[in-house]
Coordinates of C-alpha atoms in Angstrom, one line a residue:
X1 CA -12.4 -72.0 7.8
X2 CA -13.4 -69.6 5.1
X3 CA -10.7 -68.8 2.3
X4 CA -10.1 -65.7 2.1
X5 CA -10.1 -63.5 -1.3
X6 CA -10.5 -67.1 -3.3
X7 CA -13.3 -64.8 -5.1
X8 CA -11.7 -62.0 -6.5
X9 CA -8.1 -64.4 -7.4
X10 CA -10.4 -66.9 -9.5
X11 CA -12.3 -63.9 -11.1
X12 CA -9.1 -62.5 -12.1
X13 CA -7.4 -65.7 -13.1
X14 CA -10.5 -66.5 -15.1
X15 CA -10.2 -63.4 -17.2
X16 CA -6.1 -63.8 -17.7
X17 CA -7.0 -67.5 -18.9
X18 CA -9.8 -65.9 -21.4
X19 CA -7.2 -64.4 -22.4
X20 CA -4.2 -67.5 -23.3
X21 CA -2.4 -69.1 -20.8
X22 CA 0.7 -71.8 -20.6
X23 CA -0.5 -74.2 -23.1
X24 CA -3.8 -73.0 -24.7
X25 CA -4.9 -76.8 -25.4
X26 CA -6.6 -77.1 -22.3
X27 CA -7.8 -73.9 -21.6
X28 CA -11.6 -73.3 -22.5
X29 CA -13.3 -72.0 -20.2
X30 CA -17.2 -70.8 -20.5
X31 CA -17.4 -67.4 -20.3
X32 CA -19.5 -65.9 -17.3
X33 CA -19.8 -62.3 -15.5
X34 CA -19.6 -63.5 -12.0
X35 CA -17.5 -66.3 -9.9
X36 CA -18.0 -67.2 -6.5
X37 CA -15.9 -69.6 -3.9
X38 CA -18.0 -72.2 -4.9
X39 CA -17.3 -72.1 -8.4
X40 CA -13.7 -73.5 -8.2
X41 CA -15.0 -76.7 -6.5
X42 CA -18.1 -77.3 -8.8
X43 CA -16.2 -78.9 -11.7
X44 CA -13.0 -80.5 -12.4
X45 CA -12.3 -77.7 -15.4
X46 CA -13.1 -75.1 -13.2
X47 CA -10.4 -76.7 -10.4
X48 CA -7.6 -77.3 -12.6
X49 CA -8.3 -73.5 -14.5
X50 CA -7.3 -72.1 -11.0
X51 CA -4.6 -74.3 -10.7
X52 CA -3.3 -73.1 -14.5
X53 CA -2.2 -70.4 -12.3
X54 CA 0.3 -71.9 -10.3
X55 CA 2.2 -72.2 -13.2
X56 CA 3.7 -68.9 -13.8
X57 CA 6.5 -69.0 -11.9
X58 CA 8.0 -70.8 -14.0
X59 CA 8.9 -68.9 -16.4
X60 CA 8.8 -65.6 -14.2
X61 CA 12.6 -66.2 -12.5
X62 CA 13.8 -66.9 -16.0
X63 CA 14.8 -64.3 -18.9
X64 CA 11.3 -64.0 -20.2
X65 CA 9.8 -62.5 -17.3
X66 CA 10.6 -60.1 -14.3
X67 CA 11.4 -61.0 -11.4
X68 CA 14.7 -59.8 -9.1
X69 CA 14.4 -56.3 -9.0
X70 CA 12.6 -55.7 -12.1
X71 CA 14.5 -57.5 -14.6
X72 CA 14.4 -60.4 -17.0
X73 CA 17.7 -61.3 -16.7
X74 CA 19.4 -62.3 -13.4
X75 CA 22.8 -63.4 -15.2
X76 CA 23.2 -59.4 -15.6
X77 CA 24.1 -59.4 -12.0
X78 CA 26.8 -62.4 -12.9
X79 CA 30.2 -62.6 -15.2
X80 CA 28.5 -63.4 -17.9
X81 CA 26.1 -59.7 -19.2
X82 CA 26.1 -56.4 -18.8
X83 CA 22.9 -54.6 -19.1
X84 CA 23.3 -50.8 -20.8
X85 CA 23.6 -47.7 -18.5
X86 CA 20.7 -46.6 -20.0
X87 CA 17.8 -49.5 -19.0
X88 CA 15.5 -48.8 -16.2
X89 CA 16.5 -45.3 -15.1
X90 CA 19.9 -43.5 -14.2
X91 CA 23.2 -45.9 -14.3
X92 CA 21.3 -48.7 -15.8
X93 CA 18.9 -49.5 -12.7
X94 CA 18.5 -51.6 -10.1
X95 CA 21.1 -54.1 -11.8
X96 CA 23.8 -51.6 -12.3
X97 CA 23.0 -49.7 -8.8
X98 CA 23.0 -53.4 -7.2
X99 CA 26.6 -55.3 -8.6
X100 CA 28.4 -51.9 -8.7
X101 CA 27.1 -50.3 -5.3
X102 CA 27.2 -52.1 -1.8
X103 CA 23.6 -51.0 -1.6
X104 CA 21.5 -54.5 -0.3
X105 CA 20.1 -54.8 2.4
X106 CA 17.1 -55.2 5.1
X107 CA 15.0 -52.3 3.6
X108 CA 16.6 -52.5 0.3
X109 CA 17.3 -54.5 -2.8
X110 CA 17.9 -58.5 -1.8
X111 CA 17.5 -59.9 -5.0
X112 CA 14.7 -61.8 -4.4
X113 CA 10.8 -61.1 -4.5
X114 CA 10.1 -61.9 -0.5
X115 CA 6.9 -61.2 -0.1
X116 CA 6.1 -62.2 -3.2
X117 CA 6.8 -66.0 -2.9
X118 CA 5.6 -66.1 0.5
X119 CA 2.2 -64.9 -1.3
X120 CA 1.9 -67.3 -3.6
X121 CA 2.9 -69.7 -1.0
X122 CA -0.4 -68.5 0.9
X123 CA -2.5 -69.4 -1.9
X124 CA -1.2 -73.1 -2.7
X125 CA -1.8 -73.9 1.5
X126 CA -5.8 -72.1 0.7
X127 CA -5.9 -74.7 -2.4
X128 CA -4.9 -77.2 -0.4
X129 CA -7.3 -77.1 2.4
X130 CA -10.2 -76.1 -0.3
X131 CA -9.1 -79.8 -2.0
X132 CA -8.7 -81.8 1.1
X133 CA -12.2 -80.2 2.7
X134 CA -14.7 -79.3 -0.6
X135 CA -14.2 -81.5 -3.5
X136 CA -16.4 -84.4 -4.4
X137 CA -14.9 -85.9 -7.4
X138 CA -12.5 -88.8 -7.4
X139 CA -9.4 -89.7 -5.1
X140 CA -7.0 -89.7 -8.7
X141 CA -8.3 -86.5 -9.5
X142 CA -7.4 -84.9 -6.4
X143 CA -4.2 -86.9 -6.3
X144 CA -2.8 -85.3 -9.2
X145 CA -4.3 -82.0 -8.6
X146 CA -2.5 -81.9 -4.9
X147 CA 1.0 -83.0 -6.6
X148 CA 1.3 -80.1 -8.9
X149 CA 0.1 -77.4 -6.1
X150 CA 2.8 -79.4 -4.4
X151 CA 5.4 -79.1 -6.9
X152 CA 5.1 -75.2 -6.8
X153 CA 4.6 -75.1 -3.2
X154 CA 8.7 -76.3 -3.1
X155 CA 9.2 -74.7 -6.1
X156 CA 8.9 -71.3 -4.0
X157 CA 10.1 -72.5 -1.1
X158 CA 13.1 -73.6 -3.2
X159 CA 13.4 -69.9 -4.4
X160 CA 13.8 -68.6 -1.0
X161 CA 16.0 -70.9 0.4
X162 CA 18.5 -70.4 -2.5
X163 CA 18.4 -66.5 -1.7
X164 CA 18.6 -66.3 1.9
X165 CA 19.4 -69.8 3.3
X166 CA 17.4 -71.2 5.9
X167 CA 13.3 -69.7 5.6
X168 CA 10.4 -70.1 7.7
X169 CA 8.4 -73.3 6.2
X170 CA 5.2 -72.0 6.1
X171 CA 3.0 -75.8 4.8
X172 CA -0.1 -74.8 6.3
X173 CA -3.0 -72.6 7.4
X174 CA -3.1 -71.6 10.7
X175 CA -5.3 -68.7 11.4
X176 CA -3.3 -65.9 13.3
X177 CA -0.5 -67.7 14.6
X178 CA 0.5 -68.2 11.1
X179 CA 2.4 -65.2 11.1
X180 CA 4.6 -65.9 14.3
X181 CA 7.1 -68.6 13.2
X182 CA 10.4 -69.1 13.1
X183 CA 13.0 -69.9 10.7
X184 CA 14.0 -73.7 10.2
X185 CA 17.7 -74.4 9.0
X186 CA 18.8 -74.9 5.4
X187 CA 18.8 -78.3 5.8
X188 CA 15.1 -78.7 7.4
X189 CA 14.0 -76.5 4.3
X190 CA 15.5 -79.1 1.6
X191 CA 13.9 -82.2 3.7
X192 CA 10.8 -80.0 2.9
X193 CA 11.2 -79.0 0.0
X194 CA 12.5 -82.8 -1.2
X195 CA 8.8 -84.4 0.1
X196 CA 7.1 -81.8 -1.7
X197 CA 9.0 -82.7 -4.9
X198 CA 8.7 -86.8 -4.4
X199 CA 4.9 -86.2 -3.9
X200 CA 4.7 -84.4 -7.0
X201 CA 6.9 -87.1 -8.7
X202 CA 5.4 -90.1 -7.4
X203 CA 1.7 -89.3 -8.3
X204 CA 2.3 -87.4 -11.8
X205 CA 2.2 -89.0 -14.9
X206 CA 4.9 -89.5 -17.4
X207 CA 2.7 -88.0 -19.9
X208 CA -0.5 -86.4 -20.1
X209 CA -3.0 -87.1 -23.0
X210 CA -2.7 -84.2 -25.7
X211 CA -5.2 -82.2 -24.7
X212 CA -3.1 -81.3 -21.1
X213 CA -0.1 -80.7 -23.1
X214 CA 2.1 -78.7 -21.3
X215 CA 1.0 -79.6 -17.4
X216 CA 3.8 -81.3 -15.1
X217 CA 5.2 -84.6 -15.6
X218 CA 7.3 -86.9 -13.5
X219 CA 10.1 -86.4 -15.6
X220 CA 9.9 -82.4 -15.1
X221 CA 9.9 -82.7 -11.3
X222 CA 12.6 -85.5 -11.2
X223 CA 14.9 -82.6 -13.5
X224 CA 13.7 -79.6 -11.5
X225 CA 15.1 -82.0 -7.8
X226 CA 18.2 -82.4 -10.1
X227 CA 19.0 -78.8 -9.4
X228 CA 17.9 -78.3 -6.2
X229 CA 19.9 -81.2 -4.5
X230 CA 22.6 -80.0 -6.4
X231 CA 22.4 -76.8 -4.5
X232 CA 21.9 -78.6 -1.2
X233 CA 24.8 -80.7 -2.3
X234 CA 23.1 -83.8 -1.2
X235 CA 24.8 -85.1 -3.9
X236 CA 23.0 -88.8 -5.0
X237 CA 19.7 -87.9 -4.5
X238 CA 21.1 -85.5 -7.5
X239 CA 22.1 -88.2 -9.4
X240 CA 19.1 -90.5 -8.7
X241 CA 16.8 -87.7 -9.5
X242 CA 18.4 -87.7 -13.2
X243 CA 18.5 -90.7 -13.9
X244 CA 15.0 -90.9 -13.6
X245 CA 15.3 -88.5 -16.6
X246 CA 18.2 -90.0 -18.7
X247 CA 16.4 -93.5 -18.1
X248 CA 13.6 -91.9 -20.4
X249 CA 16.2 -90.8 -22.7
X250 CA 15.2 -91.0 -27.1
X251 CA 11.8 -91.8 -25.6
X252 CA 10.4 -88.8 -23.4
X253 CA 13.8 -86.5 -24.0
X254 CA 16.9 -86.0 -25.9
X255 CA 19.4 -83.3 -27.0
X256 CA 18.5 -81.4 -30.1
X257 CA 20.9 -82.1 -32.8
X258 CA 21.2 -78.8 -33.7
X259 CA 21.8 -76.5 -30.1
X260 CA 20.2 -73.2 -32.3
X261 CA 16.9 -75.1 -32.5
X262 CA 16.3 -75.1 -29.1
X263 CA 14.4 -72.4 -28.5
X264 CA 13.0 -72.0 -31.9
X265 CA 11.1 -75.6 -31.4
X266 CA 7.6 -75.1 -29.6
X267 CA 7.5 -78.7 -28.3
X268 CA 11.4 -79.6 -28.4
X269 CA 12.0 -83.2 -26.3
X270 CA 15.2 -81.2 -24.6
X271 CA 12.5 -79.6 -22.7
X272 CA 12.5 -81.3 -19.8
X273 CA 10.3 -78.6 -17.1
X274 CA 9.2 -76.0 -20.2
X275 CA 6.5 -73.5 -20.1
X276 CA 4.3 -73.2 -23.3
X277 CA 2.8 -69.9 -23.9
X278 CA -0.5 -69.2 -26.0
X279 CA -3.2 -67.3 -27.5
X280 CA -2.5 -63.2 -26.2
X281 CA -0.4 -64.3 -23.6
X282 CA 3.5 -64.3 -24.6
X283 CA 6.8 -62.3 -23.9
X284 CA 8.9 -59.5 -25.3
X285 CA 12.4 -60.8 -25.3
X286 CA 13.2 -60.5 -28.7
X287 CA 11.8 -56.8 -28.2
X288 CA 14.1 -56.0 -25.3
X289 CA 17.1 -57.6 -26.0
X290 CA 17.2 -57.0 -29.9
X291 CA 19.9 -55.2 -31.6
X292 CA 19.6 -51.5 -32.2
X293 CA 19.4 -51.7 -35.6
X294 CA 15.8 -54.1 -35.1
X295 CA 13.8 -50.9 -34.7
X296 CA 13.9 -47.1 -34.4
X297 CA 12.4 -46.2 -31.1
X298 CA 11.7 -47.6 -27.7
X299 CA 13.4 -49.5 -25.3
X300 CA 16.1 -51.9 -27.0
X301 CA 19.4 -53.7 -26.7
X302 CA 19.1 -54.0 -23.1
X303 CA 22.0 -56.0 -22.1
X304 CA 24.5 -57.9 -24.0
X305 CA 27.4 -60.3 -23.3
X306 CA 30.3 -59.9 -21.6
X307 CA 33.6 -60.2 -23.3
X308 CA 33.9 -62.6 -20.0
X309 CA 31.5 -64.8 -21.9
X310 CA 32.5 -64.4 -25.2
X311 CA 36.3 -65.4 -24.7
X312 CA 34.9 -68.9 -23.2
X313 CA 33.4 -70.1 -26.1
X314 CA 36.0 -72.0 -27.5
X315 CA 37.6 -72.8 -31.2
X316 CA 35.8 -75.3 -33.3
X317 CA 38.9 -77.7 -32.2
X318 CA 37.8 -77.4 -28.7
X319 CA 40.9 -75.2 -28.0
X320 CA 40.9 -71.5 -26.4
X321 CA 40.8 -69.2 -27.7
X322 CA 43.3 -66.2 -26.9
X323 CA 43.3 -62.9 -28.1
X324 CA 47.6 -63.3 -27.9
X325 CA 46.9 -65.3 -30.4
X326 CA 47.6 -63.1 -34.0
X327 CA 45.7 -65.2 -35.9
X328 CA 42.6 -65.6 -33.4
X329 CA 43.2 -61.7 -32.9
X330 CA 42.8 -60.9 -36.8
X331 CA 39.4 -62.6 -37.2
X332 CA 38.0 -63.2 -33.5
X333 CA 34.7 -64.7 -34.7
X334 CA 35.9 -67.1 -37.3
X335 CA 36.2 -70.8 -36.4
X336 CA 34.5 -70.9 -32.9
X337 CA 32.1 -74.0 -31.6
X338 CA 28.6 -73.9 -32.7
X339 CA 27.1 -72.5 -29.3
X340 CA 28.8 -69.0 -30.0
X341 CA 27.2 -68.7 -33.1
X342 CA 23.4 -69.7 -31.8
X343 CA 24.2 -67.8 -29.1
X344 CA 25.9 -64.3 -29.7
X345 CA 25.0 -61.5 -32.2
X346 CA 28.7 -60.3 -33.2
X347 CA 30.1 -57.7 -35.5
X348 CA 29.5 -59.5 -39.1
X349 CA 26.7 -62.2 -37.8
X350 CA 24.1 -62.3 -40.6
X351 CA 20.7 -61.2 -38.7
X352 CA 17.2 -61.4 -40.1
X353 CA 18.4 -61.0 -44.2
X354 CA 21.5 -58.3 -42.8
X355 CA 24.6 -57.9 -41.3
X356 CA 24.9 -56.8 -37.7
X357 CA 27.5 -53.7 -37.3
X358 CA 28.5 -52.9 -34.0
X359 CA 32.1 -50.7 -34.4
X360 CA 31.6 -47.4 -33.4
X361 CA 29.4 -45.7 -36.0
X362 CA 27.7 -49.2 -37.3
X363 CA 23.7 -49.3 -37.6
X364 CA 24.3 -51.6 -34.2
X365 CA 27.0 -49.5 -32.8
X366 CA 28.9 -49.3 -29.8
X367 CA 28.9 -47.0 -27.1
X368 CA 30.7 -46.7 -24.4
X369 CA 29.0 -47.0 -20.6
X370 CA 29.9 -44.5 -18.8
X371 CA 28.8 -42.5 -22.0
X372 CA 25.7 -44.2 -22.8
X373 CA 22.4 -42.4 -23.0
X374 CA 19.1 -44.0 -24.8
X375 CA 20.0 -45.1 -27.7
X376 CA 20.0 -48.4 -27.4
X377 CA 23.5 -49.5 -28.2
X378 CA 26.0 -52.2 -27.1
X379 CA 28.3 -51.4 -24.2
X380 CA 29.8 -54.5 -25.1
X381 CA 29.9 -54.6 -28.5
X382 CA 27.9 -58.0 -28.6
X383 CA 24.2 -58.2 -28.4
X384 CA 22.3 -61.6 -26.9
X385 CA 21.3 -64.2 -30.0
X386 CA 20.0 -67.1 -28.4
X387 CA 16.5 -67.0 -27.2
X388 CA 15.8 -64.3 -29.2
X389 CA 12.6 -64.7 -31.4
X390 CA 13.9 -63.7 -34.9
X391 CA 10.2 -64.2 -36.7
X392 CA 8.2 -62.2 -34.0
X393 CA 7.0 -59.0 -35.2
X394 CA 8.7 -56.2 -33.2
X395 CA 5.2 -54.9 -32.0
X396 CA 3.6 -58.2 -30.5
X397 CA 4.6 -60.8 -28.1
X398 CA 5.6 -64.0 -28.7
X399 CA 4.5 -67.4 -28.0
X400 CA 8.2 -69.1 -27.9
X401 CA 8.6 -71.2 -25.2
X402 CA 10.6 -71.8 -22.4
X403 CA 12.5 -74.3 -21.5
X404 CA 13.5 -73.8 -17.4
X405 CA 15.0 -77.1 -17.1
X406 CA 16.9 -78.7 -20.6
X407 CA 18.2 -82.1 -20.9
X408 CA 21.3 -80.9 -21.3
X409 CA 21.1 -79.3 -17.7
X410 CA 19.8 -82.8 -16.1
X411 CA 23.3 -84.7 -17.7
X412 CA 25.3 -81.9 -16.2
X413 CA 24.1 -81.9 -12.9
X414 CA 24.4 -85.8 -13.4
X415 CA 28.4 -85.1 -14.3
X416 CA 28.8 -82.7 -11.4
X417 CA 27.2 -84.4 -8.9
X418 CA 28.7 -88.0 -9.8
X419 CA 32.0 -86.1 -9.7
X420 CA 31.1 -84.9 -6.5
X421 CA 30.7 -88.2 -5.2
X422 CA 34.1 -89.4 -6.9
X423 CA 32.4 -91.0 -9.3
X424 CA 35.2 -89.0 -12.5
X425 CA 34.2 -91.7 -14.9
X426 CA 30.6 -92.3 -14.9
X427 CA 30.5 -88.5 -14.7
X428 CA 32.0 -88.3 -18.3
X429 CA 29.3 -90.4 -19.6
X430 CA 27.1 -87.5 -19.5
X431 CA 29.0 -84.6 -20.1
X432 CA 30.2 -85.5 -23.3
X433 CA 26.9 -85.8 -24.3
X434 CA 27.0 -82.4 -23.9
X435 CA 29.7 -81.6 -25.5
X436 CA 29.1 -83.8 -28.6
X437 CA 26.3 -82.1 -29.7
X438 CA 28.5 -79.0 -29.6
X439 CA 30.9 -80.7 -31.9
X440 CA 33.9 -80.5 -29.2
X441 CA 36.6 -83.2 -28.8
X442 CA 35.3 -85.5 -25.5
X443 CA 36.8 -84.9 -22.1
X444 CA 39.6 -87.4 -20.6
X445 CA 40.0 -86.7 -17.6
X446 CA 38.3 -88.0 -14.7
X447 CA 40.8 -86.0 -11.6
X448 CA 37.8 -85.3 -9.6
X449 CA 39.3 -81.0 -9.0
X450 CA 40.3 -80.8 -12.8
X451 CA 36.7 -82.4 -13.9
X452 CA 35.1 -79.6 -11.5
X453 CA 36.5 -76.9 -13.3
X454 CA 35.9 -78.5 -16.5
X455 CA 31.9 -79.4 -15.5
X456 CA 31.5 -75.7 -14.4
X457 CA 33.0 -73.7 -17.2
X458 CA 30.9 -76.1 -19.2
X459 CA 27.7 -75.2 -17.5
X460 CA 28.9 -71.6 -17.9
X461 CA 28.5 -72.0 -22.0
X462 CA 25.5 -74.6 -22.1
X463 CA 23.4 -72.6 -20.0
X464 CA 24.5 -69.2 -20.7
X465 CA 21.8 -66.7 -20.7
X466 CA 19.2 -69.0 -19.2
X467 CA 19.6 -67.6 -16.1
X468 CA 21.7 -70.0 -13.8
X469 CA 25.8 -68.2 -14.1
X470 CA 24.7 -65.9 -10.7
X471 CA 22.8 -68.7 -8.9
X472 CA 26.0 -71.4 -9.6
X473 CA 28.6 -68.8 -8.5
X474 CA 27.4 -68.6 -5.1
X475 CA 26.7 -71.9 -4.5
X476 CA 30.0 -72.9 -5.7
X477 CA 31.1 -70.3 -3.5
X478 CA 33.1 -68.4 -6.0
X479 CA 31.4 -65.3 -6.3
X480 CA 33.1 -63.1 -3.8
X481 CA 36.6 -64.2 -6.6
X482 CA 34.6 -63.8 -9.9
X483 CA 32.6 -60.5 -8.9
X484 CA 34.0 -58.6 -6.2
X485 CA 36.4 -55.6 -6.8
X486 CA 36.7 -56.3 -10.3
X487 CA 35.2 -54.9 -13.6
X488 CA 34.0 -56.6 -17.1
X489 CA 35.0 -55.7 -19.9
X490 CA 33.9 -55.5 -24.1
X491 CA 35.5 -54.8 -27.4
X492 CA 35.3 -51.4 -28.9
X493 CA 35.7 -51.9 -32.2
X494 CA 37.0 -49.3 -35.5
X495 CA 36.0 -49.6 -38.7
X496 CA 39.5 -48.9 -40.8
X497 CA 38.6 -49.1 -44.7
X498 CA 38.2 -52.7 -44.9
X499 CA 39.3 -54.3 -41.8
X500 CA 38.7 -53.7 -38.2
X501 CA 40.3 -52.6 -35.3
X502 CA 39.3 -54.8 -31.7
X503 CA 39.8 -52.9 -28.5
X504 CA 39.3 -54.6 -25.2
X505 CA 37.8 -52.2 -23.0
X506 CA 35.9 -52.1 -19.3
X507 CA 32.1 -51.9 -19.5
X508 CA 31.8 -51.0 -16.0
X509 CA 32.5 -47.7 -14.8
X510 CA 33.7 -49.0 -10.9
X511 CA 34.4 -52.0 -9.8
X512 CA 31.9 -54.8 -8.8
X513 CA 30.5 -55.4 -5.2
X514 CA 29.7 -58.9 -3.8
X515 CA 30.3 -59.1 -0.5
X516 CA 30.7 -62.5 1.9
X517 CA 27.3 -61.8 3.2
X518 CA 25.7 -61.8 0.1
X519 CA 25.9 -65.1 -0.1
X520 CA 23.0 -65.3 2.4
X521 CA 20.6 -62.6 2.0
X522 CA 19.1 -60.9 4.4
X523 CA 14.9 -61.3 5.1
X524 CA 13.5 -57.8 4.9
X525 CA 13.1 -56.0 8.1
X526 CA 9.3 -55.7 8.0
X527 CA 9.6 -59.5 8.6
X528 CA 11.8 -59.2 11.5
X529 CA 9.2 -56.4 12.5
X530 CA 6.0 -57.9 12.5
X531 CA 7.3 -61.7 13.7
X532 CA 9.3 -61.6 17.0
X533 CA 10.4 -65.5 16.3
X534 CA 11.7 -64.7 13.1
X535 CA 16.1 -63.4 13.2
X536 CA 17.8 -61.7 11.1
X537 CA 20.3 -63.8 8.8
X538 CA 23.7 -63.9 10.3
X539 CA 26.4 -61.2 8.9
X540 CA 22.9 -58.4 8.4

């Protein structure tokens, strides 16, 4: 069976990976003018260059690429940030026009890049056949070659079934009848999707010798299933998949002491699935999502937090804090828990050797929404500190990388999933970890409905920005209460002489849309068109 267009993807993976890739250690390949199928098979190097490319999704879903609809940042369509009216077109693009518009569906926006996956898919089942049917080197080689194209193989599948609920499994190649085949249900896609992560985990190494720094480990799979079980709430295979993590903990991974270092370490041990970039190949995050007063012109200041957010971050005594408060109300940024200040750029945050100013007027300054145009500032009054790459010049990328699955993520969905179980206790165990290294007093209570609300609104400040607020909202089922019919809101804040006036205002213009059958997107119509077995999701 020949494979089609393997010529034309390896010539054009070959000249990205010229060019840098995930971890540039074990990238060298010798330079030639043309590729044919056979050059994939004829070496080892040449194998595992054209698996380097199954690696990008995993930083692509995250807030340093683009994917969803042509943004970075899929917590803009949660509680947590708003992105400015003026980003990607008229009323702030496709994340404004999606949360603020009933607007999805078959033949429109579905927050999720369909075709895409099923793509990429396509190419892992090609790989696999081309390993299984043309390779001549050892069985170990092909072993661990098979359980990374496996790992992404329910990686993507993963991605889909999280968007629209039960898929069509697609785990081989078979000719034209490929294309005629019906969905399986949510629960046949996580059997799936679980063998193709225990493959992976069983037959990769806990390490890899320096030279494949930055390749998948058993630990970064066992984190990765954390998450997923936790979304198919097959709740101790969550726990077991983390502890296969925390068992390696102060020897493969640990917290950082300090939570600002995170992403400003290129090799931290909190990452526990991280994707290192390299030579050419990098992001512009800090270019995006800087504060106006980081350069003159082009696009900046994209989004920023939500007052939502920045009201959960609590008081250095691990109290609220409350905006009844007088004294909280006179000096709103004083005394709160480490994470707000690695996290958020605030009115009188010291930022690269100055002081960020974002009342109305200030070098940073605030604008209203509905008002906004291009200039770049907050609609919020708050601008997005963590992850931001303070030392990357503001006309390159950069190399930071990214952590997709932290520690700190694998001991919460340990707490949340042994809560789930009933298990209030052991659950604690873990999530004070957490909250340790923020400096906050350590939880008590172990009443399996008070300990939810407590494990969620702490996942809501450990991971914010990173891209999981949206994703945990609907599979807690609480989006249609947090996002429907309501608006966010920011401070507008005055400068008066000395002091400052702090004005809570909306930073939407209508209220929100998220509708019951959102929670289960629909599959896009030409899908339904071109496969007869294939139904439309219920409630589309």
């Amino acid at each position: 069976m020949k494979i089609r267009n393997f010529k034309y993807q390896l010539l054009a993976l070959f000249t990205l990976l010229l060019l840098g890739a995930c971890s540039e250690e074990y990238l060298n390949p010798e330079p030639r003018t043309v590729y044919t199928e056979a050059e994939i098979w004829k070496t080892k190097e040449n194998t595992y260059l054209y698996i380097n490319g199954f690696y990008k999704p995993i930083y692509e879903y995250g807030p340093y690429g683009k994917k969803y609809a042509g943004v970075a940042l899929n917590d803009g369509f949660s509680d947590i940030v708003k992105y400015n009216q003026h980003v990607m077109g008229a009323n702030g693009g496709d994340v404004n026009k999606t949360i603020l518009n009933p607007i999805i569906s078959p033949t429109g926006i579905v927050l999720s890049d369909y075709q895409y996956e099923y793509n990429r898919i396509r190419r892992i089942n090609e790989f696999l056949y081309g390993l299984e049917n043309y390779v001549t080197y050892s069985n170990e080689d092909k072993v661990l070659m098979e359980a990374q194209a496996r790992f992404f193989r329910g990686f993507l599948h993963f991605m889909l079934v999280r968007s629209h609920g039960g898929i069509i499994i697609r785990d081989y190649i078979d000719g034209p009848n490929e294309a005629y085949k019906a969905r399986s249900t949510e629960s046949e896609c996580y059997d799936f999707i679980t063998k193709e992560l225990d493959f992976a985990a069983e037959n990769l190494p806990a390490q890899w010798e320096a030279a494949s720094l930055g390749r998948l480990t058993k630990g970064a799979v066992y984190g990765y299933k954390s998450r997923v079980m936790l979304y198919a709430e097959r709740w101790q295979e969550a726990v077991d998949a983390a502890e296969e993590v925390i068992k390696e903990e102060d020897n493969l991974y640990q917290l950082e002491s300090d939570y600002d270092k995170i992403f400003k370490t290129r090799d931290s041990k909190e990452g526990v699935l991280s994707y290192r970039f390299g030579g050419t190949l990098g992001h512009s995050f800090h270019q995006l999502y800087c504060p106006k007063g980081d350069k003159s012109e082009g696009v900046i200041g994209i989004a920023g937090p939500t007052l939502e957010m920045v009201d959960s971050y609590r008081m250095a005594d691990g109290s609220e804090f409350d905006w009844n408060n007088p004294e909280h109300a006179a000096n709103p940024y004083a005394n709160r828990e480490p994470r707000f200040y690695a996290s958020v750029l605030y009115n009188g945050a010291s930022w690269k050797g100055r002081t960020i100013e974002t009342f109305v007027g200030g070098q940073d300054g605030f604008e209203p929404y509905a008002a906004q145009q291009s200039s770049g500032g907050t609609t919020t009054g708050y601008y997005i500190r963590k992850m931001l790459d303070e030392n990357a010049p503001m006309d390159q990328v950069s190399a930071q990388t990214w952590y997709e699955v932290r520690y700190a993520e694998v001991l919460l969905n340990h707490a949340e999933a042994l809560n789930e179980l009933g298990r209030g206790e052991d659950a604690l165990v873990s999530l004070n970890k957490v909250r340790t290294r923020a400096k906050l007093p350590k939880i008590t209570v172990s009443d399996k409905e008070a300990l939810r609300e407590i494990i969620r609104e702490e996942r809501k400040v450990e991971l914010a920005f990173e891209g999981q607020r949206y994703w945990d909202l609907r599979r807690w089922k609480l989006a249609t209460e947090v996002l429907n019919g309501v608006r966010m809101h920011g401070t507008k804040i005055t400068k008066d002489g000395d002091s400052f006036i702090y004005e809570t205002v909306e930073c939407d213009d209508k209220d929100r849309v998220f509708k019951e059958s959102y929670y289960k997107l629909p599959v896009p119509q030409n899908e339904i068109d071109n496969n007869p077995l294939c139904k439309q999701t219920p409630l589309w």
